[in-house]
Short mmCIF file of C-alpha atoms and ligand atoms in Angstrom, two decimals:
data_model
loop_
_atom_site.label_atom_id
_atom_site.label_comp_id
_atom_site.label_asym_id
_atom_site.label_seq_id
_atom_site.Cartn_x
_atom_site.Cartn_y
_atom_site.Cartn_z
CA UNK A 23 151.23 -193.72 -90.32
CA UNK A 24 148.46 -190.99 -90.89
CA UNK A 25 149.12 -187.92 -89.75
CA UNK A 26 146.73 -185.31 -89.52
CA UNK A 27 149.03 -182.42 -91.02
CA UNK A 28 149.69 -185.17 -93.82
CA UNK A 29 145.86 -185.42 -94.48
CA UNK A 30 145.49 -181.74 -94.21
CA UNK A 31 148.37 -181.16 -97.07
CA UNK A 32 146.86 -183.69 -98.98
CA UNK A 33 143.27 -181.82 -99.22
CA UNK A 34 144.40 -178.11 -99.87
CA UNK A 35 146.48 -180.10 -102.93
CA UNK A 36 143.31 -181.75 -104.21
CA UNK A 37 142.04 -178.46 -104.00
CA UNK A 38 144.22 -177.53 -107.40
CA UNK A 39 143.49 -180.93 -109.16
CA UNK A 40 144.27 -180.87 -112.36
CA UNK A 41 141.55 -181.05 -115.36
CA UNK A 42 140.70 -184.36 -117.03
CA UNK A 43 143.86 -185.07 -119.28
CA UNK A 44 143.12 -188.08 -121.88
CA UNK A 45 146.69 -190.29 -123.20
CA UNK A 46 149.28 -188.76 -125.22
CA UNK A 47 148.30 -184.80 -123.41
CA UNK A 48 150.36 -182.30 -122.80
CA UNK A 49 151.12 -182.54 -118.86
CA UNK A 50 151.55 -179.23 -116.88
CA UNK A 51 154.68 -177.25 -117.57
CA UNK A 52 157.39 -178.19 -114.89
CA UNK A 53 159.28 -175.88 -112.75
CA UNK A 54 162.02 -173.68 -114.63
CA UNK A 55 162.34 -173.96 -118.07
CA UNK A 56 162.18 -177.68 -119.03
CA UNK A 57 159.83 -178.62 -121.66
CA UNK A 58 156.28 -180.08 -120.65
CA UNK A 59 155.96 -183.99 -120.78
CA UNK A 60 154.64 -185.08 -123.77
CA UNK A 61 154.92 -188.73 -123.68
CA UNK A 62 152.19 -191.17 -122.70
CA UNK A 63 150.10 -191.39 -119.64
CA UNK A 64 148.91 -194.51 -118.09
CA UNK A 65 145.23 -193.76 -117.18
CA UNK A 66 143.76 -195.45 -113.74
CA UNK A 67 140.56 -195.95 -112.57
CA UNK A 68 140.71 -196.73 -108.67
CA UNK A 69 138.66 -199.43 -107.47
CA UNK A 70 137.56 -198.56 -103.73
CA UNK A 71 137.03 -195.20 -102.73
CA UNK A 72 138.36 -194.93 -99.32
CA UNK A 73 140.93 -193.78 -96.76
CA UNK A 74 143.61 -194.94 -99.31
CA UNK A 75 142.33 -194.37 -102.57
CA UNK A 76 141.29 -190.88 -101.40
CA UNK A 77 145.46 -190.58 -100.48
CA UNK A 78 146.38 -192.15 -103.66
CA UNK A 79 143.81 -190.18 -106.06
CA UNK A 80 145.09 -186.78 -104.67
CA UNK A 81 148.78 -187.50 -104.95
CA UNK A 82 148.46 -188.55 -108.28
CA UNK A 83 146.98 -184.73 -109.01
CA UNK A 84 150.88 -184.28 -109.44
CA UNK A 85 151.94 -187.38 -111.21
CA UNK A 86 153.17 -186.86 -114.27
CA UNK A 87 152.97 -189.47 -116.50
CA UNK A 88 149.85 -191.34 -114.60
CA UNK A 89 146.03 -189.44 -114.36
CA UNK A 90 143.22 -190.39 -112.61
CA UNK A 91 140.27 -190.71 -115.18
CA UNK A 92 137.70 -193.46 -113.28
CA UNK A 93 136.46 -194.86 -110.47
CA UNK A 94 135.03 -198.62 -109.20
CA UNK A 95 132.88 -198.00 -105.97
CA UNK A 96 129.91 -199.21 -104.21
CA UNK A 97 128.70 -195.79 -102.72
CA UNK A 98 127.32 -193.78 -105.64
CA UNK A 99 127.42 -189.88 -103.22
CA UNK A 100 131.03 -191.22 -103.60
CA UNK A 101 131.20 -191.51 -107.31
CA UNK A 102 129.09 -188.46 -107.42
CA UNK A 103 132.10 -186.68 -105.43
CA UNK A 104 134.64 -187.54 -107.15
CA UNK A 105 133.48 -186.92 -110.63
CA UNK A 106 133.04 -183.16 -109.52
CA UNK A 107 136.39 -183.06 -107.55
CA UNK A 108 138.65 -185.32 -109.98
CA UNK A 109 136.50 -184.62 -113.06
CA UNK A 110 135.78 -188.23 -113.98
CA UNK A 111 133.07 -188.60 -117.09
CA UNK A 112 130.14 -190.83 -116.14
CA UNK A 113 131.23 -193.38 -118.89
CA UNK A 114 134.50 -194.40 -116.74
CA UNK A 115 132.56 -194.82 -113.75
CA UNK A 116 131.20 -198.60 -112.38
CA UNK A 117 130.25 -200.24 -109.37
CA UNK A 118 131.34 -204.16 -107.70
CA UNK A 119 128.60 -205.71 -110.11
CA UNK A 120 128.99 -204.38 -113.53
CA UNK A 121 133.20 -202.98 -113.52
CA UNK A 122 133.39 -206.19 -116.12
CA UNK A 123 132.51 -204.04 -118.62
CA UNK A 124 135.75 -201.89 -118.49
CA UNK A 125 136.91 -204.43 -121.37
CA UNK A 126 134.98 -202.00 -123.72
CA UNK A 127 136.69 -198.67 -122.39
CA UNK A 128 139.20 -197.69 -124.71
CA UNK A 129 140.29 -194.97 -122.09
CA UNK A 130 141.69 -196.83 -119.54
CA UNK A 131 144.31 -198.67 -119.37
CA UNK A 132 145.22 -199.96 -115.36
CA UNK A 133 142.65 -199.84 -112.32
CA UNK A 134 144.72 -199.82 -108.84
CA UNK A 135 142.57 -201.95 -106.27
CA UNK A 136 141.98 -200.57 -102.64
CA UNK A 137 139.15 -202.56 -101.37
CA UNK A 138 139.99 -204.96 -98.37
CA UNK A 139 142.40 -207.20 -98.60
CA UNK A 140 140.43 -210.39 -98.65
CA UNK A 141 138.45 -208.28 -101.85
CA UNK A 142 141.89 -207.92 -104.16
CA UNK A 143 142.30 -211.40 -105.42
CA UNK A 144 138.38 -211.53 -106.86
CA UNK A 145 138.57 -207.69 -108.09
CA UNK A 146 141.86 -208.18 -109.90
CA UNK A 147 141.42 -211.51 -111.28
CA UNK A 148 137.90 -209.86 -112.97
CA UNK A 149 140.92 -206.83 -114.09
CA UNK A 150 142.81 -209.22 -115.84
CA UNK A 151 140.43 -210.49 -117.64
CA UNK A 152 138.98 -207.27 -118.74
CA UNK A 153 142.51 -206.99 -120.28
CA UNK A 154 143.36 -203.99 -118.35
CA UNK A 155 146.99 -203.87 -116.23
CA UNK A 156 146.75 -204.53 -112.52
CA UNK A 157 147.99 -202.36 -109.55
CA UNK A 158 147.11 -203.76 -106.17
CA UNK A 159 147.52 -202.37 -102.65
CA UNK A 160 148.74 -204.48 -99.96
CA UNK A 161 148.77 -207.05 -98.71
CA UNK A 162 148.01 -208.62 -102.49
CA UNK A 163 145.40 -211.22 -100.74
CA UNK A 164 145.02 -213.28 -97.09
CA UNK A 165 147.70 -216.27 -97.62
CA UNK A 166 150.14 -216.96 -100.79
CA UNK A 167 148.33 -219.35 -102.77
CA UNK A 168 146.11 -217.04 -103.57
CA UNK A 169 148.26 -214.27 -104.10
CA UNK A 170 149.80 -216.87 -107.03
CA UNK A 171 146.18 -217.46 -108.18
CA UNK A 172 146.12 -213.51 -109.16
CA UNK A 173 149.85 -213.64 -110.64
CA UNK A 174 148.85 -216.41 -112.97
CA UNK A 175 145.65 -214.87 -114.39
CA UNK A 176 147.37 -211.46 -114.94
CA UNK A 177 150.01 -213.38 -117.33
CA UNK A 178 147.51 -215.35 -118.64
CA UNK A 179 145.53 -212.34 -119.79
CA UNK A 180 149.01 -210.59 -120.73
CA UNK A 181 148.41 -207.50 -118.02
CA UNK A 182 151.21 -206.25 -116.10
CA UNK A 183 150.41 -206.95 -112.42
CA UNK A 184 152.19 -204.59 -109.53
CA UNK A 185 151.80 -204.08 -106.03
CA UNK A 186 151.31 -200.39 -103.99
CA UNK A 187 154.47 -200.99 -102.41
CA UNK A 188 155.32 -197.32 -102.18
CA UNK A 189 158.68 -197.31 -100.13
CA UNK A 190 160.42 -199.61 -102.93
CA UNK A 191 160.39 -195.46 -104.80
CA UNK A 192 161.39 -193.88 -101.59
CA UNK A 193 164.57 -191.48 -102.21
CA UNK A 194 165.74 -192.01 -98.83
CA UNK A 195 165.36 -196.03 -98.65
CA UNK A 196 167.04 -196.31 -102.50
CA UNK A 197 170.11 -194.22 -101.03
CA UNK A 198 170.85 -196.80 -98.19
CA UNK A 199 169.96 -199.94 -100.70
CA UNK A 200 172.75 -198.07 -103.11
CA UNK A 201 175.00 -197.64 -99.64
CA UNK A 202 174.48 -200.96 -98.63
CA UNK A 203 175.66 -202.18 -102.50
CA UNK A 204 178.32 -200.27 -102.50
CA UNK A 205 180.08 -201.67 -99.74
CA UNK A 206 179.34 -198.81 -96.87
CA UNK A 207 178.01 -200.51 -94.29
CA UNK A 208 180.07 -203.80 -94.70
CA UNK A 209 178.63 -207.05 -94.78
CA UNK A 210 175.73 -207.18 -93.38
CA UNK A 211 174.70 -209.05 -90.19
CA UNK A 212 171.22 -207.25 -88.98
CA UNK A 213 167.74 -205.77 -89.40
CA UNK A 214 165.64 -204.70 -87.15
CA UNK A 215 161.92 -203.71 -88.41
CA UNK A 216 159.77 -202.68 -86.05
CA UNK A 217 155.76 -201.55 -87.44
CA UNK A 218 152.96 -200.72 -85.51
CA UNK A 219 150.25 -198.52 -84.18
CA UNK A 220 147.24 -198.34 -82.27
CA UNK A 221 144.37 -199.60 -83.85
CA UNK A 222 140.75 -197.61 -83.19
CA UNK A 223 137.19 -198.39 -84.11
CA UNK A 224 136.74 -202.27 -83.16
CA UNK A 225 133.92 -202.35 -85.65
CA UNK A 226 136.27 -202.09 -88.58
CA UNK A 227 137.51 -204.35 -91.38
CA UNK A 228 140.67 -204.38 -90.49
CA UNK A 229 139.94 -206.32 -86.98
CA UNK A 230 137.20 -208.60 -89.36
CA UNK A 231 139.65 -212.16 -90.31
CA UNK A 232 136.69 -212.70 -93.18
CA UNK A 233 137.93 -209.56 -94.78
CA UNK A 234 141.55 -208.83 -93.29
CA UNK A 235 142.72 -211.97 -93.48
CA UNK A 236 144.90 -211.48 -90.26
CA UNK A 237 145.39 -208.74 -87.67
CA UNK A 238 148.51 -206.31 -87.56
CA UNK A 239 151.05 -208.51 -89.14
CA UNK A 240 148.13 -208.17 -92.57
CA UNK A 241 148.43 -204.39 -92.22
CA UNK A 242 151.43 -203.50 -90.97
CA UNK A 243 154.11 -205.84 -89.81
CA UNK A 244 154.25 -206.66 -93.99
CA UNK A 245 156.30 -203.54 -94.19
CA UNK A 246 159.00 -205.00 -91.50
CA UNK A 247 158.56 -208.23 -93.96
CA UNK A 248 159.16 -206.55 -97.28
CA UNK A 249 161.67 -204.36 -95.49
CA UNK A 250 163.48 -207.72 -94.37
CA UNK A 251 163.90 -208.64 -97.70
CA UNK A 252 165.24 -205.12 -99.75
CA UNK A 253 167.25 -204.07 -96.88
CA UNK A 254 168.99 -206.87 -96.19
CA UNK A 255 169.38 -207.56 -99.56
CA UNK A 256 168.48 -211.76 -100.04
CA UNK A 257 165.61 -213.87 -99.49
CA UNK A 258 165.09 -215.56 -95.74
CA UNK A 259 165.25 -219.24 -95.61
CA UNK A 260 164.06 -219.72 -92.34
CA UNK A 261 161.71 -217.95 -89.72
CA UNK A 262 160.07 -218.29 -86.11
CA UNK A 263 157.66 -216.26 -84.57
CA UNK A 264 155.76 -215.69 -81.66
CA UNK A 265 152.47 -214.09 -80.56
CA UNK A 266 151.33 -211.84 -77.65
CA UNK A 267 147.42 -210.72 -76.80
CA UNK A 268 146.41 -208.08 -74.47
CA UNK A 269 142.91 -207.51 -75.51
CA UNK A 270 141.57 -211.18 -76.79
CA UNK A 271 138.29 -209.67 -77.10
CA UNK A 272 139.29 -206.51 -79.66
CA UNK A 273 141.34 -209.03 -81.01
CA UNK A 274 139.25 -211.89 -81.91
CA UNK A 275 140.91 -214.97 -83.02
CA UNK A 276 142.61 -215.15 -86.23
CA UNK A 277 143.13 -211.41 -85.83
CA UNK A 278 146.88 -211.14 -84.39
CA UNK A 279 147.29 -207.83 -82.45
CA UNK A 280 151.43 -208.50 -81.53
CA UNK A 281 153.66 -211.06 -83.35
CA UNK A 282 157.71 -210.79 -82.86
CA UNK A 283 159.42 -213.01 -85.88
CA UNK A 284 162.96 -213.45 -86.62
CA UNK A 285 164.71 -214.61 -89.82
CA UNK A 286 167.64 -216.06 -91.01
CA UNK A 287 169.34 -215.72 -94.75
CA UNK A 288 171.22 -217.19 -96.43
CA UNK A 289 174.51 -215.45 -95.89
CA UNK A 290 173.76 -215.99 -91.94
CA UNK A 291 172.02 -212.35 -91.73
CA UNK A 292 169.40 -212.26 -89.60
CA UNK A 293 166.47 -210.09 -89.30
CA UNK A 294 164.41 -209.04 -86.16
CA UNK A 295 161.01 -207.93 -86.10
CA UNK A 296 157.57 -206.44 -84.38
CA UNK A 297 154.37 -206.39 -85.91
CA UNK A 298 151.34 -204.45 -83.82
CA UNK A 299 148.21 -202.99 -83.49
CA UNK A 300 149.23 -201.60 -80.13
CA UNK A 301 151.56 -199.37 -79.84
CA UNK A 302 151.76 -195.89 -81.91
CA UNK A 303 155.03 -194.46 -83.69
CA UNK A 304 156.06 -197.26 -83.97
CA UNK A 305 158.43 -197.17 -87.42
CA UNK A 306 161.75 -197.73 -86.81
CA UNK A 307 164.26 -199.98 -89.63
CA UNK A 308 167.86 -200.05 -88.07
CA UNK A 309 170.52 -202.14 -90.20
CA UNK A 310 173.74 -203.04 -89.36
CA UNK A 311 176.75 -204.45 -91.06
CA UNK A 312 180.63 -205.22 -90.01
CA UNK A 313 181.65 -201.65 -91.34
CA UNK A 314 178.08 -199.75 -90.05
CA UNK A 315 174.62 -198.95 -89.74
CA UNK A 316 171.73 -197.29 -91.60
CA UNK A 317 168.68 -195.96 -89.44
CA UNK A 318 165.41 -194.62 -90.71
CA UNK A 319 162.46 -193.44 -87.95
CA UNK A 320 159.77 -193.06 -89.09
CA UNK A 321 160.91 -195.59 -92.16
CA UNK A 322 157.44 -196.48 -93.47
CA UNK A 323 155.12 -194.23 -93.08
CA UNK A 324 153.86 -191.11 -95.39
CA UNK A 325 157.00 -189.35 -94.39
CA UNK A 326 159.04 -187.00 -94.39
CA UNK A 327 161.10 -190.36 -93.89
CA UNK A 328 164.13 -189.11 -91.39
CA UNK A 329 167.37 -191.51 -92.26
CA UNK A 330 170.84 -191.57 -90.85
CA UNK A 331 174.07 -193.81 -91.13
CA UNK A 332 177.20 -193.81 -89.26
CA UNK A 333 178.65 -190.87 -91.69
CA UNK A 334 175.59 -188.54 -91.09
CA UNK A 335 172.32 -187.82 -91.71
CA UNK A 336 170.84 -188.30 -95.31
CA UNK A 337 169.20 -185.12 -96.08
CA UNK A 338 167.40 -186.19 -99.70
CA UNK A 339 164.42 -183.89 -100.17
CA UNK A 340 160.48 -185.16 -98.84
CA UNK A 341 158.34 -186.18 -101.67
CA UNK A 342 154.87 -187.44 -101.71
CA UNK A 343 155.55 -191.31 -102.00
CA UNK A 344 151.95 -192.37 -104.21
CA UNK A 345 152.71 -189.16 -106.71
CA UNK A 346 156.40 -190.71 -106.92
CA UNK A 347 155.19 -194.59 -107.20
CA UNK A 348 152.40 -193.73 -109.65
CA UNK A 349 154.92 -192.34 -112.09
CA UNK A 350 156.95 -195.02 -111.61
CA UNK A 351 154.51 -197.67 -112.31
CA UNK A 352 153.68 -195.76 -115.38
CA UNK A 353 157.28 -195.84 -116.51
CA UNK A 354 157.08 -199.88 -115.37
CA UNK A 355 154.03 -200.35 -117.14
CA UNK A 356 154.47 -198.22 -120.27
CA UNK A 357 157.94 -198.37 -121.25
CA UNK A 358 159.22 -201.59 -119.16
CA UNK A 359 161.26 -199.51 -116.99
CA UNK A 360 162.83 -201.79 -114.36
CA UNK A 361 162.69 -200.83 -111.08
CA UNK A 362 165.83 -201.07 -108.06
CA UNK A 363 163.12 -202.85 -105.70
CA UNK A 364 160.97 -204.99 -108.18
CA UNK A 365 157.32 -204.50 -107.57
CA UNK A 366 155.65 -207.08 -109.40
CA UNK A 367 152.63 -209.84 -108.19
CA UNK A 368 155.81 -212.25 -107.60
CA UNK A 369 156.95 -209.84 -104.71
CA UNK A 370 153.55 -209.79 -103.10
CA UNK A 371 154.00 -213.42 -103.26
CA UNK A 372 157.47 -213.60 -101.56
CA UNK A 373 155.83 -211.74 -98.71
CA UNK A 374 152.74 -213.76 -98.24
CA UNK A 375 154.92 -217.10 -98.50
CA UNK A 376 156.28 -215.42 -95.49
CA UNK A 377 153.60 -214.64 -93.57
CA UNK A 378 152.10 -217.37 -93.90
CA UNK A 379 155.20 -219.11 -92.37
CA UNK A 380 155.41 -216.78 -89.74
CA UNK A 381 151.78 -217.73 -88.72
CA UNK A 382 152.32 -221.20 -88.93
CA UNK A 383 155.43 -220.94 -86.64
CA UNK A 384 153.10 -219.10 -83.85
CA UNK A 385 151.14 -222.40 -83.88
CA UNK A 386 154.12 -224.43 -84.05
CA UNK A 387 156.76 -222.78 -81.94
CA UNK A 388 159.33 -223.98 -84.41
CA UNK A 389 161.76 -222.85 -87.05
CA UNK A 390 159.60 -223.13 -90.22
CA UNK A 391 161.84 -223.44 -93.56
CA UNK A 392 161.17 -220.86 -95.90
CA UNK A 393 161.24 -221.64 -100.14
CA UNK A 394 160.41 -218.34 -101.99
P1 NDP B 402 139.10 -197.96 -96.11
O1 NDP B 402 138.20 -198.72 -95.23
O2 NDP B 402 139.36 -196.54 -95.79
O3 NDP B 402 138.59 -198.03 -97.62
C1 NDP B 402 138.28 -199.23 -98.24
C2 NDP B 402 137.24 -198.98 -99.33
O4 NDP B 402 136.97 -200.21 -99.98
C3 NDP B 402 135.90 -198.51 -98.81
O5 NDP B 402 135.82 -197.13 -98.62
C4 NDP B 402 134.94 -198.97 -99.90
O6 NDP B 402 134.97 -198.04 -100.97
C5 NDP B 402 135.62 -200.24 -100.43
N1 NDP B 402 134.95 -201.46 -99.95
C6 NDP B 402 134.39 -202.40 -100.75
N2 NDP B 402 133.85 -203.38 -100.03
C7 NDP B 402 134.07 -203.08 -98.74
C8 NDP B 402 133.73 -203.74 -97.51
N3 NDP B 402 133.08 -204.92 -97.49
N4 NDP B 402 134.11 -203.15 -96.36
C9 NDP B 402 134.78 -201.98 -96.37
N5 NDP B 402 135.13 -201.32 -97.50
C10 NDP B 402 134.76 -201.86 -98.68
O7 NDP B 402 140.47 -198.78 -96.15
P2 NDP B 402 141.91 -198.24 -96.59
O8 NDP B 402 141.75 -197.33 -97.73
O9 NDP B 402 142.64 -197.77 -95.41
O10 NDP B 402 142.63 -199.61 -97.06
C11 NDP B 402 142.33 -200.20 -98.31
C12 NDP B 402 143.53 -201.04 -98.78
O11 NDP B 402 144.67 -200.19 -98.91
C13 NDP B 402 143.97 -202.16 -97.82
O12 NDP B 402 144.37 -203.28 -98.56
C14 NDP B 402 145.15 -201.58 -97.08
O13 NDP B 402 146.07 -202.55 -96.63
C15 NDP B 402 145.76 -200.68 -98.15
N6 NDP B 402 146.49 -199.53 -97.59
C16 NDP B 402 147.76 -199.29 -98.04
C17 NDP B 402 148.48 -198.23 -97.55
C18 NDP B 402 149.84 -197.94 -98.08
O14 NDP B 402 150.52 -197.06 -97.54
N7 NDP B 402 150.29 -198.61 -99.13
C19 NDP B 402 147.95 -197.37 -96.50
C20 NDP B 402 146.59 -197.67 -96.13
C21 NDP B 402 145.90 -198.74 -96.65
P3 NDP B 402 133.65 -197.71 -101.81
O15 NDP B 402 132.72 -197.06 -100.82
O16 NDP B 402 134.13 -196.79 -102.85
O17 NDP B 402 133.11 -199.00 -102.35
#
């Protein structure tokens, strides 16, 4: 997933971040001779100031209709960094303890959470009721219920509530989605998503259950489930899984580090699936109907996303996926724009539903019905 020419890209761009630009600015001239944007611009503080966030605050240098203007962190040298690099103004800048307070600040409007996961459902639930719009990365929280708990407080404090899912923008994925509707490929039978790669530092949160929630399937094998879903085009009814271990003591119980699951939909597709924390480029989504097949490796990561069906390759330009989804959730967020993969709480939701499933079919060796 992160490659180190990726990361490198991504500094010498923050390099030329852009100035401080309040709501209702004039964005930077585009290429050739079409006008500047002039419409509104949803203004985020991120909440977590890490790996991700770092990603996601640099790509959005480009965005055009979303800025970065604040920051929620618990490392102040952080805070102190960013201001200078993103220019941030000390009034939109908080810590864990006192970010209740962005109720008063009139100049912004959405935070986007990328703490660890077991951290999202608190954080956003205190968003909501701040009044301010909710983007969260993902997995949304550790099991379904309370992924629910944080869709129900965003509508009860009337905040729009969306999920980092970054591929549901991806040129490359929308093409085969519009293939697939159109007919191309037939009906469709198969999916195969395989996600992985090799996990590092044992001392991390990732391989902690009190902050992950779960191992590999938590980080990564949620792409193969969310893939499932907008490739294939339904909802599963039924799944079964099962687990594998190499290293029981880097992967601690309650921390998966292989799972394989299968699922079934309702038009008798099924899906076919590897989650792990083992195994590096590993990224592969194949899908096959009566007519053909669409293949994308890598399919998930930062990209450039390589793609292929059985007319050719699909040769839709590379774009930075967060700069792309940032705009997008602006356009969701400020002007109701509906999006071909929907990207709302309810989605994080579907998924969860189904991992939790898929965990309690591990235990149970059997087919566990599935009602999202
Ligand atoms: P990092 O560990 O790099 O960053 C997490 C940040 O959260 C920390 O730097 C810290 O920021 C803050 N934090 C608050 N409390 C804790 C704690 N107890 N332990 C550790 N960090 C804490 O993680 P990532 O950025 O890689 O992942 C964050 C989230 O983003 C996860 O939910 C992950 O699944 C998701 N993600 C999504 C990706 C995507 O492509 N959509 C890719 C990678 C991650 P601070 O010091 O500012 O408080």
């Amino acid at each position: 997933m992160k490659s180190r020419r990726d990361f490198l890209q991504k500094l010498s761009a923050s390099a030329l971040s852009l100035p401080f630009i309040p709501s209702l600015a004039l964005a930077e001239p585009e290429q050739g001779n079409e006008l500047p944007y002039q419409g509104q611009v949803l203004r985020v503080a991120i909440c977590g100031l890490g790996s991700y966030g770092t990603r996601v605050a640099d790509a959005m240098q480009s965005s055009k209709m979303a800025k970065l203007v604040g920051v929620i962190s618990g490392t102040p040298s952080k805070v102190k960094d960013w201001q200078a690099k993103y220019n941030i103004p000390e009034k939109n800048c908080y810590n864990y303890e006192n970010f209740d307070a962005i109720k008063d600040n009139r100049d912004i409007d959405a935070v986007y959470i990328i703490t660890p996961n077991s951290l999202h459902k608190p954080q956003a639930i205190r968003v909501a009721q701040a009044g301010k719009h909710v983007i969260c990365e993902k997995p949304i929280a550790v099991n379904a219920a309370e992924g629910q708990a944080m869709v129900d407080a965003c509508k009860k404090a009337n905040v729009k509530f969306l999920v980092g899912y970054r591929m549901h923008f991806e040129p490359k994925t929308l093409e085969i989605i519009r293939l697939r509707n159109a007919g191309e490929f037939g009906k469709v039978l198969f999916f195969q998503g395989l996600c992985g790669f090799r996990i590092g530092d044992p001392n991390q949160w990732r391989l902690k259950k009190e902050l992950a929630g779960g191992g590999a399937m938590m980080d990564i094998g949620i792409y193969a489930v969310n893939g499932s879903r907008y490739m294939i085009g339904e909802e599963p009814i039924w799944v079964t899984a099962q687990e594998t271990k190499t290293n029981p003591e880097k992967f601690k119980e309650g921390i998966d580090e292989t799972i394989m699951f299968q699922l079934g939909f309702p038009s008798g597709a099924v899906a076919s699936c590897l989650s792990t924390y083992s195994m590096n480029n590993l990224d592969r989504f194949f899908l096959n109907g009566e007519k053909g097949f669409a293949e994308m490796q890598p399919s998930t990561g930062y990209g450039p996303i390589k793609a292929r069906t059985n007319s050719g390759e699909l040769t839709h330009p590379h774009v930075t996926h967060q700069t792309v989804q940032m705009d997008e959730m602006a356009g969701i967020i400020l002007q109701g724009k509906k999006p071909v993969v929907p990207v709302d709480g309810e989605e994080g939701v579907k998924d969860l539903k189904i991992m939790d499933a898929i965990y309690k079919a591990v235990k149970t060796g059997k087919k566990e019905d599935l009602k999202l």
